[in-house]
Amino acid sequence: MSTSPAPSPRVRGTELVKTYGETTALGGVTVEVRDGESVAVMGPSGSGKTTLLHLLAGIVPPDAGEVILRTDAGPVSIGALDDDARSALRLREFGFVFQQGLLLPELTAVENISLPLLLSGATRASAESSSRGLLASLGLDGLGERRIGQLSGGQAQRVAIARAVVGNPPVVFADEPTGALDSTTASDVLDLLMSLTAHRGRALVLVTHDESVAARCSRVVRMKDGRVVSDSAESRP
Ligand code: ADP
């Protein structure tokens, strides 16, 4: 019986090192993320979780090591790109959800969700039409014209998730996406995040302190002192 080979990882970080002055934020981390995986990155405060996320996402350059992204056009070494090409790649390939903020408070939900599409060159009419369609499909169409400041924390996080996926990126990075929410709202927001990412074949890399969030991810990477101390993927076939 022949089996088709597993596709190569969507993102692979190899021997990533990052120091800030005397602090070693990452001391040589190698990690791969595949399509459809939801990877919870856990560890004590200061263990390097956010730094790892920022390096994998091309937001911060490593001091050493390499991040390779598999794109439709073939593998790309993110560090080899100039700033403009890296920004364009981030916009096309990655979505981001953070604990809070980064939505623009003076803009409406639809305007916020439209931003990645506008930055990618879509017209305002088509971007807003896509954003409204997405909101409606999420049962959030009543929120479209509200400014972010008029939304609850859970509603704002749903809008942030919609903005992260509206451009159809293969990878979504989330840093403590439910950290500021009560547990019931956090659970609902996590359901939405999973259904729009890993359950649709996207890779999700999620930093969390919350074991109940990690328990719902397909994989848990634990960090300490800038290193990976356990990775549940190591037990996969
Ligand atoms: P975590 O996300 O696990 O809390 P971080 O990746 O934020 O850890 O930080 C790892 C270490 O690197 C910490 O000691 C932190 O203070 C340091 N660090 C992270 N970013 C910076 C920065 N921009 N400037 C200086 N030190 C930083």
PDB file of C-alpha atoms and ligand atoms in Angstrom:
ATOM      1  CA  MET A   1       0.000   0.000   0.000  1.00  0.00           C
ATOM      2  CA  SER A   2       1.457   3.308  -0.946  1.00  0.00           C
ATOM      3  CA  THR A   3       0.962   6.365   1.173  1.00  0.00           C
ATOM      4  CA  SER A   4       1.588   9.861  -0.058  1.00  0.00           C
ATOM      5  CA  PRO A   5       4.394  11.594   1.790  1.00  0.00           C
ATOM      6  CA  ALA A   6       3.366  14.139   4.420  1.00  0.00           C
ATOM      7  CA  PRO A   7       3.724  17.680   3.076  1.00  0.00           C
ATOM      8  CA  SER A   8       6.747  19.553   4.325  1.00  0.00           C
ATOM      9  CA  PRO A   9       6.133  21.783   7.346  1.00  0.00           C
ATOM     10  CA  ARG A  10       4.376  25.070   6.694  1.00  0.00           C
ATOM     11  CA  VAL A  11       6.862  26.924   8.938  1.00  0.00           C
ATOM     12  CA  ARG A  12      10.205  25.666  10.179  1.00  0.00           C
ATOM     13  CA  GLY A  13      12.420  27.593  12.587  1.00  0.00           C
ATOM     14  CA  THR A  14      15.909  26.129  12.891  1.00  0.00           C
ATOM     15  CA  GLU A  15      18.321  26.817  15.767  1.00  0.00           C
ATOM     16  CA  LEU A  16      16.784  30.216  16.470  1.00  0.00           C
ATOM     17  CA  VAL A  17      18.809  32.446  18.754  1.00  0.00           C
ATOM     18  CA  LYS A  18      17.808  35.882  20.044  1.00  0.00           C
ATOM     19  CA  THR A  19      19.557  37.893  22.730  1.00  0.00           C
ATOM     20  CA  TYR A  20      18.716  41.280  24.204  1.00  0.00           C
ATOM     21  CA  GLY A  21      21.840  42.630  25.920  1.00  0.00           C
ATOM     22  CA  GLU A  22      22.713  40.071  28.585  1.00  0.00           C
ATOM     23  CA  THR A  23      19.373  38.275  28.220  1.00  0.00           C
ATOM     24  CA  THR A  24      19.121  35.187  26.063  1.00  0.00           C
ATOM     25  CA  ALA A  25      15.475  35.299  25.011  1.00  0.00           C
ATOM     26  CA  LEU A  26      15.922  32.250  22.763  1.00  0.00           C
ATOM     27  CA  GLY A  27      18.895  29.946  23.110  1.00  0.00           C
ATOM     28  CA  GLY A  28      18.627  27.788  19.988  1.00  0.00           C
ATOM     29  CA  VAL A  29      15.094  26.656  19.269  1.00  0.00           C
ATOM     30  CA  THR A  30      14.086  24.358  16.429  1.00  0.00           C
ATOM     31  CA  VAL A  31      10.389  23.935  15.779  1.00  0.00           C
ATOM     32  CA  GLU A  32       8.199  22.925  12.843  1.00  0.00           C
ATOM     33  CA  VAL A  33       4.523  23.667  12.348  1.00  0.00           C
ATOM     34  CA  ARG A  34       2.320  21.783   9.893  1.00  0.00           C
ATOM     35  CA  ASP A  35      -0.915  22.706   8.171  1.00  0.00           C
ATOM     36  CA  GLY A  36      -3.946  22.029  10.338  1.00  0.00           C
ATOM     37  CA  GLU A  37      -1.960  21.904  13.565  1.00  0.00           C
ATOM     38  CA  SER A  38      -2.877  24.026  16.552  1.00  0.00           C
ATOM     39  CA  VAL A  39       0.289  24.487  18.571  1.00  0.00           C
ATOM     40  CA  ALA A  40       0.077  25.879  22.103  1.00  0.00           C
ATOM     41  CA  VAL A  41       3.345  27.474  23.231  1.00  0.00           C
ATOM     42  CA  MET A  42       3.486  27.434  27.027  1.00  0.00           C
ATOM     43  CA  GLY A  43       6.027  28.257  29.711  1.00  0.00           C
ATOM     44  CA  PRO A  44       6.742  30.680  32.532  1.00  0.00           C
ATOM     45  CA  SER A  45       6.807  34.398  31.937  1.00  0.00           C
ATOM     46  CA  GLY A  46      10.118  35.347  30.326  1.00  0.00           C
ATOM     47  CA  SER A  47      10.736  31.885  28.871  1.00  0.00           C
ATOM     48  CA  GLY A  48      10.795  33.183  25.295  1.00  0.00           C
ATOM     49  CA  LYS A  49       7.292  32.366  24.025  1.00  0.00           C
ATOM     50  CA  THR A  50       6.518  35.748  22.485  1.00  0.00           C
ATOM     51  CA  THR A  51      10.032  36.034  21.081  1.00  0.00           C
ATOM     52  CA  LEU A  52       9.592  32.671  19.351  1.00  0.00           C
ATOM     53  CA  LEU A  53       6.267  33.792  17.897  1.00  0.00           C
ATOM     54  CA  HIS A  54       7.784  37.058  16.650  1.00  0.00           C
ATOM     55  CA  LEU A  55      10.728  35.272  15.029  1.00  0.00           C
ATOM     56  CA  LEU A  56       8.532  32.650  13.316  1.00  0.00           C
ATOM     57  CA  ALA A  57       6.285  35.441  12.036  1.00  0.00           C
ATOM     58  CA  GLY A  58       9.166  37.519  10.668  1.00  0.00           C
ATOM     59  CA  ILE A  59       8.350  40.441  12.992  1.00  0.00           C
ATOM     60  CA  VAL A  60      11.738  40.257  14.742  1.00  0.00           C
ATOM     61  CA  PRO A  61      14.896  38.949  13.011  1.00  0.00           C
ATOM     62  CA  PRO A  62      16.874  36.187  14.765  1.00  0.00           C
ATOM     63  CA  ASP A  63      20.532  36.729  15.704  1.00  0.00           C
ATOM     64  CA  ALA A  64      21.192  33.244  14.375  1.00  0.00           C
ATOM     65  CA  GLY A  65      19.126  30.514  12.805  1.00  0.00           C
ATOM     66  CA  GLU A  66      16.624  30.548  10.001  1.00  0.00           C
ATOM     67  CA  VAL A  67      12.871  30.550   9.446  1.00  0.00           C
ATOM     68  CA  ILE A  68      11.606  28.839   6.298  1.00  0.00           C
ATOM     69  CA  LEU A  69       8.019  29.258   5.153  1.00  0.00           C
ATOM     70  CA  ARG A  70       6.429  26.980   2.564  1.00  0.00           C
ATOM     71  CA  THR A  71       4.483  29.163   0.134  1.00  0.00           C
ATOM     72  CA  ASP A  72       2.617  28.388  -3.089  1.00  0.00           C
ATOM     73  CA  ALA A  73       5.701  29.630  -4.915  1.00  0.00           C
ATOM     74  CA  GLY A  74       8.029  27.326  -2.951  1.00  0.00           C
ATOM     75  CA  PRO A  75      10.045  27.633   0.253  1.00  0.00           C
ATOM     76  CA  VAL A  76      11.067  31.118   1.362  1.00  0.00           C
ATOM     77  CA  SER A  77      13.761  31.980   3.900  1.00  0.00           C
ATOM     78  CA  ILE A  78      12.191  34.928   5.707  1.00  0.00           C
ATOM     79  CA  GLY A  79      15.535  36.377   6.808  1.00  0.00           C
ATOM     80  CA  ALA A  80      16.722  36.602   3.209  1.00  0.00           C
ATOM     81  CA  LEU A  81      13.966  39.055   2.289  1.00  0.00           C
ATOM     82  CA  ASP A  82      14.294  42.824   2.428  1.00  0.00           C
ATOM     83  CA  ASP A  83      11.868  44.778   4.634  1.00  0.00           C
ATOM     84  CA  ASP A  84       9.312  45.404   1.897  1.00  0.00           C
ATOM     85  CA  ALA A  85       9.274  41.808   0.733  1.00  0.00           C
ATOM     86  CA  ARG A  86       9.006  40.599   4.325  1.00  0.00           C
ATOM     87  CA  SER A  87       6.069  42.913   5.021  1.00  0.00           C
ATOM     88  CA  ALA A  88       4.341  41.727   1.856  1.00  0.00           C
ATOM     89  CA  LEU A  89       4.929  38.110   2.821  1.00  0.00           C
ATOM     90  CA  ARG A  90       3.535  38.681   6.333  1.00  0.00           C
ATOM     91  CA  LEU A  91       0.439  40.281   4.893  1.00  0.00           C
ATOM     92  CA  ARG A  92      -0.157  37.432   2.443  1.00  0.00           C
ATOM     93  CA  GLU A  93       0.820  34.436   4.534  1.00  0.00           C
ATOM     94  CA  PHE A  94       0.130  35.302   8.177  1.00  0.00           C
ATOM     95  CA  GLY A  95      -2.748  36.450  10.344  1.00  0.00           C
ATOM     96  CA  PHE A  96      -2.226  37.829  13.842  1.00  0.00           C
ATOM     97  CA  VAL A  97      -4.381  37.926  16.966  1.00  0.00           C
ATOM     98  CA  PHE A  98      -3.059  39.554  20.125  1.00  0.00           C
ATOM     99  CA  GLN A  99      -4.340  39.707  23.691  1.00  0.00           C
ATOM    100  CA  GLN A 100      -5.928  43.050  23.107  1.00  0.00           C
ATOM    101  CA  GLY A 101      -5.522  46.138  21.055  1.00  0.00           C
ATOM    102  CA  LEU A 102      -4.096  46.433  17.597  1.00  0.00           C
ATOM    103  CA  LEU A 103      -7.603  47.022  16.398  1.00  0.00           C
ATOM    104  CA  LEU A 104      -7.982  50.702  15.595  1.00  0.00           C
ATOM    105  CA  PRO A 105     -10.519  52.094  18.082  1.00  0.00           C
ATOM    106  CA  GLU A 106     -11.789  54.952  15.918  1.00  0.00           C
ATOM    107  CA  LEU A 107     -12.623  52.621  13.042  1.00  0.00           C
ATOM    108  CA  THR A 108     -15.646  50.380  12.813  1.00  0.00           C
ATOM    109  CA  ALA A 109     -15.445  46.598  12.977  1.00  0.00           C
ATOM    110  CA  VAL A 110     -15.862  46.337   9.195  1.00  0.00           C
ATOM    111  CA  GLU A 111     -13.148  48.951   8.609  1.00  0.00           C
ATOM    112  CA  ASN A 112     -10.762  47.096  10.922  1.00  0.00           C
ATOM    113  CA  ILE A 113     -11.384  43.755   9.260  1.00  0.00           C
ATOM    114  CA  SER A 114     -10.927  45.362   5.838  1.00  0.00           C
ATOM    115  CA  LEU A 115      -7.450  46.701   6.612  1.00  0.00           C
ATOM    116  CA  PRO A 116      -5.392  43.675   5.501  1.00  0.00           C
ATOM    117  CA  LEU A 117      -7.335  43.547   2.230  1.00  0.00           C
ATOM    118  CA  LEU A 118      -6.853  47.280   1.613  1.00  0.00           C
ATOM    119  CA  LEU A 119      -3.128  46.913   2.315  1.00  0.00           C
ATOM    120  CA  SER A 120      -3.068  44.076  -0.225  1.00  0.00           C
ATOM    121  CA  GLY A 121      -4.515  46.391  -2.864  1.00  0.00           C
ATOM    122  CA  ALA A 122      -8.237  45.582  -2.741  1.00  0.00           C
ATOM    123  CA  THR A 123     -10.695  48.403  -3.373  1.00  0.00           C
ATOM    124  CA  ARG A 124     -12.575  49.720  -0.357  1.00  0.00           C
ATOM    125  CA  ALA A 125     -15.881  48.439  -1.772  1.00  0.00           C
ATOM    126  CA  SER A 126     -14.630  44.910  -2.296  1.00  0.00           C
ATOM    127  CA  ALA A 127     -12.731  44.819   1.029  1.00  0.00           C
ATOM    128  CA  GLU A 128     -15.772  45.980   2.981  1.00  0.00           C
ATOM    129  CA  SER A 129     -18.018  43.585   1.123  1.00  0.00           C
ATOM    130  CA  SER A 130     -15.701  40.652   2.018  1.00  0.00           C
ATOM    131  CA  SER A 131     -15.530  41.834   5.630  1.00  0.00           C
ATOM    132  CA  ARG A 132     -19.308  42.089   5.901  1.00  0.00           C
ATOM    133  CA  GLY A 133     -19.676  38.630   4.395  1.00  0.00           C
ATOM    134  CA  LEU A 134     -17.250  37.198   6.920  1.00  0.00           C
ATOM    135  CA  LEU A 135     -18.981  38.931   9.834  1.00  0.00           C
ATOM    136  CA  ALA A 136     -22.336  37.621   8.674  1.00  0.00           C
ATOM    137  CA  SER A 137     -20.979  34.078   8.364  1.00  0.00           C
ATOM    138  CA  LEU A 138     -19.774  34.375  11.968  1.00  0.00           C
ATOM    139  CA  GLY A 139     -23.164  35.604  13.156  1.00  0.00           C
ATOM    140  CA  LEU A 140     -21.631  38.993  13.970  1.00  0.00           C
ATOM    141  CA  ASP A 141     -23.200  41.125  11.260  1.00  0.00           C
ATOM    142  CA  GLY A 142     -24.883  43.341  13.816  1.00  0.00           C
ATOM    143  CA  LEU A 143     -21.447  44.513  14.954  1.00  0.00           C
ATOM    144  CA  GLY A 144     -20.115  45.679  11.601  1.00  0.00           C
ATOM    145  CA  GLU A 145     -20.797  49.383  11.933  1.00  0.00           C
ATOM    146  CA  ARG A 146     -19.775  49.671  15.586  1.00  0.00           C
ATOM    147  CA  ARG A 147     -16.492  51.261  16.518  1.00  0.00           C
ATOM    148  CA  ILE A 148     -14.121  48.968  18.389  1.00  0.00           C
ATOM    149  CA  GLY A 149     -14.503  51.084  21.509  1.00  0.00           C
ATOM    150  CA  GLN A 150     -18.210  50.207  21.520  1.00  0.00           C
ATOM    151  CA  LEU A 151     -17.576  46.454  21.661  1.00  0.00           C
ATOM    152  CA  SER A 152     -17.099  44.137  24.640  1.00  0.00           C
ATOM    153  CA  GLY A 153     -13.726  42.419  25.027  1.00  0.00           C
ATOM    154  CA  GLY A 154     -15.088  39.179  23.607  1.00  0.00           C
ATOM    155  CA  GLN A 155     -16.697  40.954  20.650  1.00  0.00           C
ATOM    156  CA  ALA A 156     -13.474  42.842  19.929  1.00  0.00           C
ATOM    157  CA  GLN A 157     -11.519  39.559  19.975  1.00  0.00           C
ATOM    158  CA  ARG A 158     -13.981  38.039  17.482  1.00  0.00           C
ATOM    159  CA  VAL A 159     -13.396  41.035  15.224  1.00  0.00           C
ATOM    160  CA  ALA A 160      -9.623  40.609  15.668  1.00  0.00           C
ATOM    161  CA  ILE A 161      -9.940  36.943  14.664  1.00  0.00           C
ATOM    162  CA  ALA A 162     -12.012  37.920  11.623  1.00  0.00           C
ATOM    163  CA  ARG A 163      -9.330  40.428  10.639  1.00  0.00           C
ATOM    164  CA  ALA A 164      -6.637  37.754  11.059  1.00  0.00           C
ATOM    165  CA  VAL A 165      -8.324  35.350   8.630  1.00  0.00           C
ATOM    166  CA  VAL A 166     -10.035  37.658   6.119  1.00  0.00           C
ATOM    167  CA  GLY A 167      -7.076  37.510   3.725  1.00  0.00           C
ATOM    168  CA  ASN A 168      -7.097  33.684   3.882  1.00  0.00           C
ATOM    169  CA  PRO A 169      -3.562  33.275   5.306  1.00  0.00           C
ATOM    170  CA  PRO A 170      -2.227  29.728   5.787  1.00  0.00           C
ATOM    171  CA  VAL A 171      -0.778  30.545   9.228  1.00  0.00           C
ATOM    172  CA  VAL A 172      -2.318  32.393  12.175  1.00  0.00           C
ATOM    173  CA  PHE A 173      -0.245  33.511  15.153  1.00  0.00           C
ATOM    174  CA  ALA A 174      -2.036  34.350  18.392  1.00  0.00           C
ATOM    175  CA  ASP A 175      -0.411  35.768  21.537  1.00  0.00           C
ATOM    176  CA  GLU A 176      -2.587  35.194  24.624  1.00  0.00           C
ATOM    177  CA  PRO A 177      -5.745  35.650  22.533  1.00  0.00           C
ATOM    178  CA  THR A 178      -8.045  34.816  25.436  1.00  0.00           C
ATOM    179  CA  GLY A 179      -5.866  36.196  28.244  1.00  0.00           C
ATOM    180  CA  ALA A 180      -8.062  39.224  28.965  1.00  0.00           C
ATOM    181  CA  LEU A 181     -11.412  37.413  28.820  1.00  0.00           C
ATOM    182  CA  ASP A 182     -13.560  35.677  31.424  1.00  0.00           C
ATOM    183  CA  SER A 183     -13.547  31.900  31.097  1.00  0.00           C
ATOM    184  CA  THR A 184     -16.905  31.508  29.307  1.00  0.00           C
ATOM    185  CA  THR A 185     -16.096  34.214  26.766  1.00  0.00           C
ATOM    186  CA  ALA A 186     -12.556  32.833  26.405  1.00  0.00           C
ATOM    187  CA  SER A 187     -13.954  29.421  25.570  1.00  0.00           C
ATOM    188  CA  ASP A 188     -16.285  30.852  22.905  1.00  0.00           C
ATOM    189  CA  VAL A 189     -13.491  32.955  21.390  1.00  0.00           C
ATOM    190  CA  LEU A 190     -11.202  29.912  21.311  1.00  0.00           C
ATOM    191  CA  ASP A 191     -13.935  27.911  19.542  1.00  0.00           C
ATOM    192  CA  LEU A 192     -14.111  30.613  16.882  1.00  0.00           C
ATOM    193  CA  LEU A 193     -10.341  30.805  16.520  1.00  0.00           C
ATOM    194  CA  MET A 194     -10.012  27.028  16.131  1.00  0.00           C
ATOM    195  CA  SER A 195     -12.903  26.774  13.694  1.00  0.00           C
ATOM    196  CA  LEU A 196     -11.390  29.459  11.458  1.00  0.00           C
ATOM    197  CA  THR A 197      -7.819  28.165  11.580  1.00  0.00           C
ATOM    198  CA  ALA A 198      -6.804  24.594  12.409  1.00  0.00           C
ATOM    199  CA  HIS A 199     -10.222  23.148  11.562  1.00  0.00           C
ATOM    200  CA  ARG A 200      -9.844  24.645   8.082  1.00  0.00           C
ATOM    201  CA  GLY A 201      -6.343  23.334   7.528  1.00  0.00           C
ATOM    202  CA  ARG A 202      -4.526  26.460   8.627  1.00  0.00           C
ATOM    203  CA  ALA A 203      -1.628  26.293  11.056  1.00  0.00           C
ATOM    204  CA  LEU A 204      -2.295  28.010  14.379  1.00  0.00           C
ATOM    205  CA  VAL A 205       0.533  28.955  16.741  1.00  0.00           C
ATOM    206  CA  LEU A 206      -0.863  30.213  20.008  1.00  0.00           C
ATOM    207  CA  VAL A 207       0.952  31.498  23.103  1.00  0.00           C
ATOM    208  CA  THR A 208      -1.020  30.826  26.260  1.00  0.00           C
ATOM    209  CA  HIS A 209      -0.676  30.493  30.022  1.00  0.00           C
ATOM    210  CA  ASP A 210      -3.956  28.642  30.220  1.00  0.00           C
ATOM    211  CA  GLU A 211      -3.784  24.832  30.433  1.00  0.00           C
ATOM    212  CA  SER A 212      -7.444  24.565  29.398  1.00  0.00           C
ATOM    213  CA  VAL A 213      -6.611  26.418  26.169  1.00  0.00           C
ATOM    214  CA  ALA A 214      -3.556  24.217  25.574  1.00  0.00           C
ATOM    215  CA  ALA A 215      -5.614  21.080  26.203  1.00  0.00           C
ATOM    216  CA  ARG A 216      -7.745  21.959  23.183  1.00  0.00           C
ATOM    217  CA  CYS A 217      -4.761  22.369  20.873  1.00  0.00           C
ATOM    218  CA  SER A 218      -3.407  19.443  18.881  1.00  0.00           C
ATOM    219  CA  ARG A 219       0.084  19.986  20.212  1.00  0.00           C
ATOM    220  CA  VAL A 220       1.823  21.627  23.172  1.00  0.00           C
ATOM    221  CA  VAL A 221       5.355  23.046  23.077  1.00  0.00           C
ATOM    222  CA  ARG A 222       6.708  23.907  26.524  1.00  0.00           C
ATOM    223  CA  MET A 223       9.514  26.411  26.951  1.00  0.00           C
ATOM    224  CA  LYS A 224      11.859  27.328  29.763  1.00  0.00           C
ATOM    225  CA  ASP A 225      14.786  29.752  29.792  1.00  0.00           C
ATOM    226  CA  GLY A 226      14.709  30.273  26.029  1.00  0.00           C
ATOM    227  CA  ARG A 227      14.598  26.589  25.142  1.00  0.00           C
ATOM    228  CA  VAL A 228      11.965  24.018  24.247  1.00  0.00           C
ATOM    229  CA  VAL A 229      11.776  21.543  27.121  1.00  0.00           C
ATOM    230  CA  SER A 230       8.987  19.377  25.703  1.00  0.00           C
ATOM    231  CA  ASP A 231       7.074  19.076  22.457  1.00  0.00           C
ATOM    232  CA  SER A 232       4.147  16.695  22.203  1.00  0.00           C
ATOM    233  CA  ALA A 233       4.811  16.427  18.434  1.00  0.00           C
ATOM    234  CA  GLU A 234       7.884  14.375  19.211  1.00  0.00           C
ATOM    235  CA  SER A 235       5.610  11.452  19.943  1.00  0.00           C
ATOM    236  CA  ARG A 236       3.796  11.618  16.612  1.00  0.00           C
ATOM    237  CA  PRO A 237       4.599   9.000  13.956  1.00  0.00           C
TER     238      PRO A 237
HETATM  239  P1  ADP B   1       7.521  35.220  27.378  1.00  0.00           P
HETATM  240  O1  ADP B   1       6.706  35.513  26.167  1.00  0.00           O
HETATM  241  O2  ADP B   1       7.716  33.753  27.611  1.00  0.00           O
HETATM  242  O3  ADP B   1       7.045  35.925  28.603  1.00  0.00           O
HETATM  243  P2  ADP B   1       9.500  36.857  26.047  1.00  0.00           P
HETATM  244  O4  ADP B   1       9.776  36.189  24.747  1.00  0.00           O
HETATM  245  O5  ADP B   1       8.588  38.031  26.050  1.00  0.00           O
HETATM  246  O6  ADP B   1       9.005  35.760  27.091  1.00  0.00           O
HETATM  247  O7  ADP B   1      10.859  37.332  26.692  1.00  0.00           O
HETATM  248  C1  ADP B   1      11.972  36.463  26.887  1.00  0.00           C
HETATM  249  C2  ADP B   1      13.082  37.269  27.547  1.00  0.00           C
HETATM  250  O8  ADP B   1      13.563  38.246  26.624  1.00  0.00           O
HETATM  251  C3  ADP B   1      12.637  38.038  28.779  1.00  0.00           C
HETATM  252  O9  ADP B   1      13.695  38.036  29.717  1.00  0.00           O
HETATM  253  C4  ADP B   1      12.376  39.427  28.250  1.00  0.00           C
HETATM  254  O10 ADP B   1      12.566  40.394  29.257  1.00  0.00           O
HETATM  255  C5  ADP B   1      13.415  39.542  27.150  1.00  0.00           C
HETATM  256  N1  ADP B   1      12.953  40.431  26.067  1.00  0.00           N
HETATM  257  C6  ADP B   1      11.964  40.147  25.179  1.00  0.00           C
HETATM  258  N2  ADP B   1      11.804  41.158  24.317  1.00  0.00           N
HETATM  259  C7  ADP B   1      12.708  42.116  24.663  1.00  0.00           C
HETATM  260  C8  ADP B   1      13.037  43.407  24.145  1.00  0.00           C
HETATM  261  N3  ADP B   1      12.407  43.912  23.077  1.00  0.00           N
HETATM  262  N4  ADP B   1      14.025  44.092  24.760  1.00  0.00           N
HETATM  263  C9  ADP B   1      14.681  43.578  25.814  1.00  0.00           C
HETATM  264  N5  ADP B   1      14.423  42.367  26.356  1.00  0.00           N
HETATM  265  C10 ADP B   1      13.446  41.644  25.789  1.00  0.00           C
END
